[in-house]
Amino acid sequence: MSENNQNSNPRQPNRGGGNGDPKMPPVPKFKLNWLYMIIGVALIVLWWNGKGGSMVKEVAYDPQFKEYINQGYADRVVVYDDRTLNMYIKPSYIKEVYGPESSKMGPQPYVTVQYGSEESLEQFLEKAKAEGHFSGSIEYDKHEDYIGALIGSLLPIILLVVLWVFIMRRMSGGGGMMGPGGVFSVGKSKAKLVDKDQPDRITFKDVAGQKEAKQEVAEIVEFLKNPGKFTELGGKIPKGALLVGPPGTGKTLLAKAVAGEADVPFFSLSGSDFVEMFVGVGASRVRDLFRQAKEKAPCIIFIDEIDAVGRARSHGATMGGGNDERESTLNQLLTEMDGFGTNSGVIILAATNRADILDKALLRAGRFDRQIHVDLPDLNERKEVFAVHLRPVKVDDTVDVDILARQTPGFSGADIANVCNEAALIAARHDKKAVGKQDFHDAIDRIIGGLEKKTKVMTNDEKRTIALHEAGHATLSWFLEYANPLIKVTIVPRGRALGAAWYMPEERQITTKEQMLDEMCATLGGRAAEELFVGHISTGAMNDLERVTKQAYGMIAYAGMSDRLPNLCYYNNNEYSFQRPYSESTAQLIDEEVKLMVNEQYARAKQLLDEHREGHAALADLLMTREVIFAEDMEKIFGKRPWTSRSEEIMAAEEAPNEKAERVEETSDVSE
Ligand code: ADP
Ligand code: ZN
């Protein structure tokens, strides 16, 4: 989740042009230099041509040109159509025309002349010929401005090329004139570096719980500390490991702790940092990151949210499909991972909460070939996490970590950190000297359901409707064997929800039809209670109905759970080239079966509520007065639950180590 950057400083890379990394393949720089040279030479040649290869003297038509002709200097004359002419000079007269500069002249020196009209020029030359002053040829030519035209057409291209080269240089991190951090430094990796030997580095003691994950990464710490031990025996040190788990479970924390334990530098960045709107930036950032890391080896690179770049590449180049930039970034990442030796001392840790969507190439041997699962903490782990985050908080003696851990099933480490912080803020708002139990309860409630909206104006009637609705859910979940055990019901509006019930769902590996039907029945309990006891139905049940409908369609079309469509799964995993793998008549059948199933459960809900109408009414009254009720209150009204209350079962099981965590599920009734 949120990243803790206190002691990370953005790296200011050394950009001196001269001290390039010797391990870097020299190809890109070499290429760029060539481009520069070509452009430079081209410009010089053009400029030289523009000068005409030698000094040119321009002389006036009258009298100088006429004089030169009459004195017999001219070897030949080239007349151009733009009222200029070139008079080529006989070698023996060069001195007369050019004086002391004549030694610098090329083999065919000439002077240029602007003439007035072709007619008079011709007349003059005819006359000179007749008089014997001029015996050379007169040629006519078109005077196109080749050079000007060339420069004119090439200039934009040259400018573009120069600009492009410039940008590419900045991207690939070559030497530059703009200095670090300039606009053109987009190609630099955005990795943050936590150097070693920094005070208060994170170590394993800061990571609560996660025993198995810690064990696995402990091996990596060993590799980093003592690579010889493994390589001597011919083992290969892994290049990367993938930390898989939901957000906020401490993946970043764990990676930092690995770096802290091994006392090596730690580069961290997010997968989305690679992706920019410029094409080619991602790939060059990857290159830059690995270059920096190799300089600092041994070290750790941590890439958070690797799915931002590592999502499976699209199959086949369909038109407009796929994200070329992301794919080229991913390819570069793969290339870099293959490129550095196993023993270079750079280990890459990446985090994701969905390993299944990653490109298979990323998970191949030699890349991220180990997956370390970082799960939500169970009860005992939550106690440990609380212990870590309560360290800096001043608490009074009403606070019991045991109870806090019990009240926060499904919370991640980050959520717990948040609870502790929120509790401290609430206590401070009430000018307390220390944080108490109630502050923690309020913090937990707020984090689960958003801010209480005590100010939401509600009439007594509205409140009564909501109480009856929520009591309907609560009653049914009490009397249905497989419904999720209830933890708490409230009619205090939070966020957009008007009322809510908290359940503790069991994470079942497989779910039976009976269990699903019981759940559906309990979800319909709100609407059923409205119809039975309020007399009119409301939009308050919309959320419930949506869930029920989806569930029914899933059960019938995907799980093959209806009598008329048994053992058929129409799940369309985009494997069919058509929209849905069944006929129109089957679609109708599915619709009918869904209606049947929902109606049956609704009838069952109404019947159950009718049987327990006194209890339901008592519950609704209690909700009206107390606004919040817990499982204990339910027991007082209805007596012991006919089945071993699953919440008890789970609580008991939680005590046993290695028990899977459960989540609190919330059903909220959104008003429209
Ligand atoms: P992730 O990378 O899995 O999304 P983080 O490592 O960024 O989660 O966790 C965010 C914060 O949550 C951490 O800075 C830490 O305060 C807290 N946290 C998460 N897991 C734990 C844990 N196991 N022990 C202690 N604190 C934790
Ligand atoms: Zn409801």
mmCIF file of C-alpha atoms in Angstrom, residues 59 246 283 332 349 351 427 504 627 666:
data_model
loop_
_atom_site.group_PDB
_atom_site.id
_atom_site.type_symbol
_atom_site.label_atom_id
_atom_site.label_comp_id
_atom_site.label_asym_id
_atom_site.label_seq_id
_atom_site.Cartn_x
_atom_site.Cartn_y
_atom_site.Cartn_z
ATOM 1 C CA VAL A 59 32.587 42.414 -61.506
ATOM 2 C CA PRO A 246 -3.372 -8.726 -1.503
ATOM 3 C CA ALA A 283 12.340 0.155 -22.117
ATOM 4 C CA GLN A 332 13.257 -5.176 -22.138
ATOM 5 C CA LEU A 349 11.751 -8.815 -5.956
ATOM 6 C CA ALA A 351 5.029 -7.646 -5.944
ATOM 7 C CA ALA A 427 -8.254 10.283 20.836
ATOM 8 C CA MET A 504 -18.059 -13.607 9.019
ATOM 9 C CA GLU A 627 -28.689 1.456 16.564
ATOM 10 C CA GLU A 666 -20.593 -6.551 4.806
#
